[in-house]
Tab-separated table of C-alpha atoms and ligand atoms in Angstrom:
chain	number	residue	atom	x	y	z
A	1	MET	CA	-40.639	-43.177	20.037
A	2	PRO	CA	-42.104	-39.779	19.046
A	3	ARG	CA	-43.302	-39.211	15.461
A	4	PHE	CA	-42.039	-36.335	13.279
A	5	PRO	CA	-44.698	-35.325	10.735
A	6	LEU	CA	-42.256	-33.078	8.755
A	7	LEU	CA	-39.646	-35.775	8.125
A	8	PRO	CA	-40.100	-38.088	5.147
A	9	VAL	CA	-38.568	-40.994	7.058
A	10	GLN	CA	-39.141	-41.614	10.703
A	11	PRO	CA	-35.711	-41.614	12.330
A	12	ASP	CA	-34.553	-44.144	14.792
A	13	LYS	CA	-33.019	-42.999	18.044
A	14	PHE	CA	-29.422	-43.008	16.765
A	15	THR	CA	-30.170	-40.860	13.673
A	16	LEU	CA	-32.100	-38.424	15.817
A	17	VAL	CA	-29.217	-37.908	18.203
A	18	PHE	CA	-26.888	-37.457	15.226
A	19	LEU	CA	-29.164	-34.830	13.639
A	20	VAL	CA	-29.412	-32.829	16.831
A	21	PHE	CA	-25.636	-32.974	17.212
A	22	LEU	CA	-25.208	-31.737	13.639
A	23	MET	CA	-27.543	-28.807	14.302
A	24	VAL	CA	-25.674	-27.816	17.453
A	25	VAL	CA	-22.292	-27.881	15.666
A	26	THR	CA	-23.614	-25.869	12.711
A	27	THR	CA	-25.111	-23.272	15.018
A	28	ALA	CA	-21.848	-23.026	16.949
A	29	ILE	CA	-19.902	-22.367	13.726
A	30	LEU	CA	-22.374	-19.736	12.558
A	31	VAL	CA	-22.385	-17.952	15.894
A	32	GLY	CA	-18.597	-18.065	15.939
A	33	ARG	CA	-18.354	-16.391	12.527
A	34	PHE	CA	-20.905	-13.781	13.456
A	35	ALA	CA	-19.031	-12.919	16.637
A	36	MET	CA	-15.744	-12.617	14.747
A	37	LYS	CA	-17.277	-10.214	12.226
A	38	ASN	CA	-18.788	-8.133	14.990
A	39	GLU	CA	-15.481	-7.916	16.771
A	40	GLN	CA	-13.846	-6.707	13.572
A	41	THR	CA	-16.444	-4.029	12.912
A	42	SER	CA	-16.272	-2.782	16.467
A	43	THR	CA	-12.492	-2.363	16.522
A	44	ASP	CA	-11.904	-1.015	13.037
A	45	SER	CA	-13.406	1.985	11.414
A	46	PRO	CA	-14.276	2.267	8.594
A	47	SER	CA	-15.252	-1.319	9.000
A	48	ASP	CA	-14.805	-2.628	5.477
A	49	LEU	CA	-11.064	-2.034	5.399
A	50	VAL	CA	-10.148	-5.272	7.101
A	51	SER	CA	-11.867	-8.486	6.342
A	52	VAL	CA	-10.957	-11.633	8.159
A	53	SER	CA	-12.049	-14.931	6.802
A	54	PRO	CA	-11.257	-18.266	8.363
A	55	VAL	CA	-10.943	-20.813	5.612
A	56	PRO	CA	-11.799	-24.466	6.085
A	57	THR	CA	-8.937	-26.729	4.981
A	58	ALA	CA	-11.343	-29.425	3.785
A	59	PRO	CA	-15.089	-29.730	3.494
A	60	ALA	CA	-16.342	-30.724	6.936
A	61	SER	CA	-16.671	-34.468	6.717
A	62	GLY	CA	-19.057	-35.616	9.381
A	63	ALA	CA	-20.222	-33.518	12.264
A	64	ALA	CA	-17.377	-34.635	14.472
A	65	ALA	CA	-14.900	-31.991	13.177
A	66	ALA	CA	-14.367	-29.412	15.898
A	67	PRO	CA	-14.540	-25.793	14.619
A	68	GLU	CA	-10.904	-24.918	15.539
A	69	LYS	CA	-9.594	-27.849	13.530
A	70	ALA	CA	-11.710	-26.961	10.533
A	71	THR	CA	-9.911	-23.619	10.086
A	72	ARG	CA	-6.209	-23.781	9.365
A	73	TYR	CA	-5.725	-20.621	7.307
A	74	VAL	CA	-6.795	-17.096	8.165
A	75	VAL	CA	-6.866	-14.450	5.443
A	76	LYS	CA	-6.630	-10.736	6.205
A	77	THR	CA	-7.220	-8.228	3.449
A	78	ILE	CA	-6.223	-4.608	3.983
A	79	ASP	CA	-6.580	-1.500	1.854
A	80	GLY	CA	-6.744	2.249	2.303
A	81	GLU	CA	-3.459	2.517	4.221
A	82	ALA	CA	-0.938	5.304	3.641
A	83	THR	CA	2.062	2.953	3.780
A	84	PHE	CA	2.793	-0.754	3.535
A	85	VAL	CA	3.957	-0.693	7.155
A	86	ASP	CA	0.532	0.584	8.229
A	87	ALA	CA	-1.175	-2.171	6.253
A	88	ALA	CA	1.090	-4.820	7.791
A	89	SER	CA	0.616	-3.592	11.332
A	90	ARG	CA	-3.135	-3.529	10.790
A	91	ALA	CA	-2.967	-7.176	9.762
A	92	GLY	CA	-1.172	-7.905	13.027
A	93	LEU	CA	2.427	-8.295	11.806
A	94	ASP	CA	5.093	-7.290	14.297
A	95	ALA	CA	8.045	-5.116	13.285
A	96	THR	CA	10.304	-8.064	12.410
A	97	ALA	CA	7.689	-9.781	10.279
A	98	THR	CA	6.869	-6.497	8.520
A	99	PHE	CA	10.536	-5.886	7.746
A	100	ARG	CA	11.086	-9.388	6.354
A	101	VAL	CA	7.980	-9.316	4.193
A	102	ALA	CA	8.907	-5.865	2.864
A	103	GLN	CA	12.423	-7.109	2.055
A	104	ALA	CA	10.982	-10.092	0.215
A	105	LEU	CA	8.764	-7.808	-1.872
A	106	ARG	CA	11.478	-5.272	-2.607
A	107	ASN	CA	12.416	-6.660	-5.988
A	108	MET	CA	8.783	-6.407	-7.101
A	109	ILE	CA	7.630	-3.173	-5.523
A	110	ASP	CA	9.315	0.109	-4.801
A	111	PHE	CA	7.394	0.949	-1.649
A	112	ARG	CA	8.224	4.636	-1.752
A	113	ARG	CA	7.340	5.223	-5.385
A	114	ASP	CA	4.673	2.636	-6.169
A	115	TRP	CA	2.691	2.752	-2.946
A	116	LYS	CA	-0.825	4.204	-3.189
A	117	GLU	CA	-3.548	4.241	-0.608
A	118	LYS	CA	-5.822	2.212	-2.848
A	119	ASN	CA	-3.259	-0.634	-2.976
A	120	ARG	CA	-4.646	-3.841	-1.534
A	121	VAL	CA	-2.644	-6.306	0.544
A	122	ALA	CA	-3.814	-9.816	1.397
A	123	PHE	CA	-2.065	-11.863	4.084
A	124	VAL	CA	-2.630	-15.578	4.589
A	125	PHE	CA	-1.700	-16.916	8.016
A	126	ASP	CA	-1.158	-20.612	8.564
A	127	THR	CA	-2.474	-21.139	12.070
A	128	LYS	CA	-0.843	-24.551	12.210
A	129	GLY	CA	2.509	-22.790	11.663
A	130	ASP	CA	5.515	-24.939	12.493
A	131	LYS	CA	8.007	-24.147	15.228
A	132	ALA	CA	11.247	-22.495	14.192
A	133	SER	CA	14.085	-20.418	15.547
A	134	SER	CA	13.610	-16.667	15.652
A	135	GLU	CA	16.111	-16.030	12.828
A	136	ASP	CA	14.194	-18.307	10.540
A	137	GLN	CA	11.585	-16.788	8.245
A	138	GLY	CA	9.291	-19.664	9.184
A	139	ARG	CA	8.831	-18.374	12.741
A	140	PRO	CA	5.278	-18.047	14.017
A	141	GLY	CA	3.607	-14.807	12.972
A	142	MET	CA	5.142	-14.731	9.493
A	143	PRO	CA	2.394	-14.793	6.875
A	144	ALA	CA	2.380	-17.924	4.709
A	145	ALA	CA	1.518	-15.857	1.639
A	146	VAL	CA	1.232	-12.181	0.763
A	147	ARG	CA	-0.314	-10.521	-2.259
A	148	VAL	CA	0.066	-6.812	-2.983
A	149	VAL	CA	-2.136	-5.409	-5.716
A	150	THR	CA	-0.830	-2.162	-7.225
A	151	ASP	CA	-1.458	-0.332	-10.484
A	152	ALA	CA	1.204	-2.583	-12.008
A	153	GLY	CA	-0.659	-5.782	-11.060
A	154	GLU	CA	-0.437	-8.539	-8.476
A	155	HIS	CA	2.756	-9.352	-6.600
A	156	ASP	CA	2.726	-12.606	-4.656
A	157	ILE	CA	5.202	-14.206	-2.272
A	158	PHE	CA	4.915	-17.582	-0.579
A	159	LEU	CA	6.693	-18.818	2.501
A	160	TYR	CA	8.196	-22.263	1.976
A	161	ARG	CA	10.338	-24.421	4.229
A	162	ASN	CA	12.730	-26.332	2.000
A	163	LEU	CA	13.829	-29.914	2.499
A	164	ALA	CA	17.008	-28.635	4.126
A	165	GLY	CA	14.750	-27.146	6.812
A	166	LYS	CA	15.096	-23.444	6.011
A	167	ALA	CA	12.090	-21.221	5.316
A	168	PHE	CA	12.215	-18.383	2.798
A	169	TYR	CA	9.824	-16.358	0.695
A	170	TYR	CA	9.525	-17.376	-2.943
A	171	THR	CA	7.832	-15.963	-5.999
A	172	LYS	CA	5.016	-17.859	-7.653
A	173	ARG	CA	7.553	-19.513	-9.967
A	174	GLY	CA	9.621	-20.803	-7.077
A	175	ASP	CA	12.448	-18.241	-7.232
A	176	ARG	CA	13.821	-16.806	-4.002
A	177	ALA	CA	11.948	-13.528	-3.619
A	178	ARG	CA	15.099	-11.909	-2.373
A	179	GLY	CA	18.229	-13.699	-3.415
A	180	GLY	CA	21.189	-12.536	-5.442
A	181	GLY	CA	18.936	-10.949	-8.043
A	182	PHE	CA	18.938	-7.418	-9.412
A	183	LEU	CA	17.914	-4.112	-7.925
A	184	ARG	CA	15.808	-2.087	-10.330
A	185	TYR	CA	17.366	1.268	-9.391
A	186	PRO	CA	21.055	1.954	-8.705
A	187	LEU	CA	20.472	5.148	-6.700
A	188	ASP	CA	18.051	7.336	-4.859
A	189	PHE	CA	17.058	9.686	-7.677
A	190	ARG	CA	14.996	12.859	-8.011
A	191	ARG	CA	13.444	12.057	-11.391
A	192	ILE	CA	14.121	10.323	-14.675
A	193	SER	CA	15.532	13.034	-16.921
A	194	SER	CA	15.815	10.945	-20.073
A	195	GLN	CA	14.200	7.640	-21.005
A	196	PHE	CA	15.677	4.696	-22.854
A	197	SER	CA	14.983	5.215	-26.537
A	198	GLN	CA	15.942	3.860	-29.961
A	199	ARG	CA	16.189	7.404	-31.240
A	200	ARG	CA	16.336	10.678	-29.359
A	201	PHE	CA	17.764	14.142	-30.009
A	202	ASP	CA	20.994	14.345	-28.051
A	203	PRO	CA	21.139	17.738	-26.322
A	204	VAL	CA	24.952	17.759	-26.258
A	205	LEU	CA	25.777	16.228	-29.647
A	206	LYS	CA	22.833	18.032	-31.298
A	207	ARG	CA	21.911	15.020	-33.352
A	208	TRP	CA	19.481	12.102	-33.350
A	209	GLN	CA	20.819	8.854	-31.943
A	210	PRO	CA	19.771	5.993	-29.711
A	211	HIS	CA	19.807	6.497	-25.955
A	212	ASP	CA	21.045	3.162	-24.631
A	213	GLY	CA	20.166	3.775	-21.013
A	214	VAL	CA	18.138	5.800	-18.559
A	215	ASP	CA	19.229	9.109	-17.058
A	216	PHE	CA	18.465	9.560	-13.383
A	217	ALA	CA	18.723	13.155	-12.204
A	218	ALA	CA	20.283	13.395	-8.736
A	219	PRO	CA	22.532	15.836	-6.867
A	220	SER	CA	26.255	15.564	-7.489
A	221	GLY	CA	27.799	13.161	-4.979
A	222	THR	CA	24.728	10.904	-4.594
A	223	ALA	CA	25.861	7.313	-3.976
A	224	VAL	CA	25.546	4.896	-6.914
A	225	HIS	CA	25.041	1.216	-6.050
A	226	ALA	CA	25.824	-1.948	-7.992
A	227	THR	CA	22.460	-3.410	-9.016
A	228	ALA	CA	23.686	-7.011	-8.849
A	229	ASN	CA	26.745	-9.015	-7.866
A	230	GLY	CA	29.467	-8.946	-10.492
A	231	VAL	CA	33.010	-8.106	-11.528
A	232	VAL	CA	34.183	-4.651	-12.629
A	233	THR	CA	35.341	-4.916	-16.261
A	234	PHE	CA	36.038	-1.216	-16.728
A	235	ALA	CA	36.570	1.730	-14.401
A	236	GLY	CA	37.994	4.797	-16.090
A	237	VAL	CA	37.313	7.629	-18.503
A	238	GLN	CA	35.544	7.301	-21.849
A	239	THR	CA	34.718	10.111	-24.276
A	240	GLY	CA	31.108	11.095	-23.782
A	241	TYR	CA	30.535	8.869	-20.757
A	242	GLY	CA	33.147	10.601	-18.578
A	243	ASN	CA	34.003	8.501	-15.514
A	244	VAL	CA	32.348	5.184	-16.221
A	245	ILE	CA	32.092	1.790	-14.533
A	246	GLU	CA	31.141	-1.374	-16.366
A	247	ILE	CA	30.222	-4.500	-14.421
A	248	ARG	CA	29.830	-7.994	-15.767
A	249	ASN	CA	26.996	-9.556	-13.784
A	250	ARG	CA	25.779	-13.107	-14.061
A	251	PRO	CA	25.447	-14.053	-17.747
A	252	PRO	CA	23.934	-12.749	-19.939
A	253	TYR	CA	23.757	-9.463	-17.984
A	254	SER	CA	26.106	-6.516	-17.718
A	255	THR	CA	25.565	-2.991	-16.375
A	256	LEU	CA	27.137	0.415	-17.029
A	257	PHE	CA	27.214	3.574	-14.907
A	258	ALA	CA	28.325	6.842	-16.521
A	259	HIS	CA	29.079	10.545	-15.812
A	260	LEU	CA	30.299	9.697	-12.272
A	261	SER	CA	32.079	12.404	-10.293
A	262	ARG	CA	34.365	9.734	-8.782
A	263	PHE	CA	34.655	6.024	-8.009
A	264	ALA	CA	34.204	4.430	-4.605
A	265	LYS	CA	37.355	3.241	-2.815
A	266	GLY	CA	38.761	0.014	-4.231
A	267	ILE	CA	36.760	0.056	-7.453
A	268	ARG	CA	39.055	-0.947	-10.320
A	269	ILE	CA	39.104	-3.551	-13.093
A	270	GLY	CA	38.727	-6.995	-11.556
A	271	THR	CA	37.067	-5.830	-8.311
A	272	ARG	CA	34.215	-8.086	-7.215
A	273	VAL	CA	31.158	-6.125	-6.179
A	274	LYS	CA	28.049	-7.114	-4.307
A	275	ARG	CA	24.535	-6.096	-5.065
A	276	ASN	CA	23.756	-2.750	-3.396
A	277	GLU	CA	27.447	-1.977	-2.724
A	278	VAL	CA	28.392	1.672	-3.359
A	279	ILE	CA	30.608	1.803	-6.464
A	280	GLY	CA	30.723	5.538	-7.242
A	281	TYR	CA	29.049	8.919	-7.003
A	282	VAL	CA	26.822	10.960	-9.301
A	283	GLY	CA	28.545	13.675	-11.318
A	284	ALA	CA	28.479	15.432	-14.679
A	285	THR	CA	31.706	14.184	-16.279
A	286	GLY	CA	31.799	13.609	-20.043
A	287	TRP	CA	29.005	14.952	-22.179
A	288	ALA	CA	26.421	15.904	-19.595
A	289	THR	CA	24.321	19.015	-19.213
A	290	GLY	CA	23.935	18.524	-15.459
A	291	PRO	CA	24.581	15.996	-12.679
A	292	HIS	CA	22.875	12.685	-13.426
A	293	LEU	CA	23.563	8.976	-13.660
A	294	HIS	CA	23.388	7.347	-17.067
A	295	TYR	CA	22.583	3.681	-16.374
A	296	GLU	CA	22.563	0.813	-18.876
A	297	VAL	CA	21.534	-2.818	-18.618
A	298	GLN	CA	22.819	-5.061	-21.386
A	299	VAL	CA	21.578	-8.525	-22.142
A	300	ASP	CA	24.071	-10.400	-24.351
A	301	ASP	CA	25.696	-7.003	-24.989
A	302	VAL	CA	22.453	-5.533	-26.327
A	303	PRO	CA	21.154	-2.504	-24.365
A	304	LYS	CA	17.680	-3.034	-22.905
A	305	ASN	CA	15.408	-0.598	-21.138
A	306	PRO	CA	16.602	-0.732	-17.493
A	307	LEU	CA	13.151	0.212	-16.228
A	308	THR	CA	11.335	-2.661	-17.921
A	309	VAL	CA	13.881	-5.388	-18.732
A	310	SER	CA	13.065	-8.621	-16.941
A	311	LEU	CA	15.709	-9.090	-14.280
A	312	PRO	CA	16.974	-12.481	-13.200
A	313	PRO	CA	15.688	-14.065	-10.033
A	314	ALA	CA	17.953	-16.020	-7.752
A	315	GLU	CA	18.257	-19.392	-6.101
A	316	PRO	CA	15.243	-21.035	-7.714
A	317	LEU	CA	13.727	-24.136	-6.094
A	318	GLN	CA	14.469	-27.360	-7.900
A	319	GLY	CA	13.392	-30.994	-8.006
A	320	ARG	CA	11.333	-32.259	-5.091
A	321	ASP	CA	11.430	-28.870	-3.351
A	322	LEU	CA	9.887	-27.299	-6.429
A	323	SER	CA	7.058	-29.830	-6.657
A	324	ARG	CA	6.301	-29.580	-2.934
A	325	PHE	CA	6.366	-25.788	-3.222
A	326	ALA	CA	4.064	-25.853	-6.246
A	327	SER	CA	1.327	-27.753	-4.459
A	328	ARG	CA	1.599	-25.603	-1.337
A	329	SER	CA	1.619	-22.299	-3.231
A	330	GLU	CA	-1.381	-23.460	-5.264
A	331	THR	CA	-3.386	-23.978	-2.053
A	332	LEU	CA	-2.301	-20.600	-0.713
A	333	GLU	CA	-2.886	-18.762	-3.968
A	334	ASP	CA	-6.519	-19.862	-3.961
A	335	LEU	CA	-6.908	-17.999	-0.666
A	336	LEU	CA	-5.443	-14.690	-1.859
B	1	ZN	ZN1	22.046	9.006	-20.762
């Protein structure tokens, strides 16, 4: 038995073998990480835009854990991309995955208006990923969690397979990221020509009064969409508002669209409309100085600022699904 002057205790044969094994495994892990980093820097320039970090699921207990089992989640962080699609493709998402993630984030981010190159996107991939059909959002290649950091803050979505076996993206609170909720904007507009305000000088009436909605300037004839599912409670002419549509959405919400040039086919009192369905077209009927949409969101019949009012989510997780989701999203959130 050889003696080891540097060790406080002289090991027996078994301990010695174990120590050597531990050293070999540690070295293998370190070399593996180094190689991965090198690969990243050689394929991407500038190199700091993508960082890949394998994350151990649990602290390595014993030296027996093989390196590929020790890493379940892979995190990719991207910034400096001109569009979200560029960021997603850089993280390795295919076109389908990119589309589904973008759809899931749509209620939180307006990709055309809010996207800036400095925005940061983090993707967490679950390498264990369960098998699923190609229509299912839980198919391999779909990120388990995504965080987009914009000027407005952090927007997170988490992929969760519910007890019924279907996988969808959910917000941190367990609401379907893209369910029957609200769209923020009812049209593709040029600019906001008048903000919601308790008191503004009305250019037509020439007097101070509240402005109960937002005016979106857009060319005459631009399609106006329902912002949520609902029932038309008014479609006709009102003094001031011109051609106007009122929709009762899920309580306590209702929405109003004014100054329309005309209504879409089939829009009358009692018509059921779906979110994003075209209900009419921009015009300048009633008291309007030019073509625009006057849009109101009312909560319990009180007008709220459509640009900032908190809009209802849809199909929230409940019961056991919610508790399972909470523990999973907590794990994933730590990685973002
Ligand atoms: Zn207005």
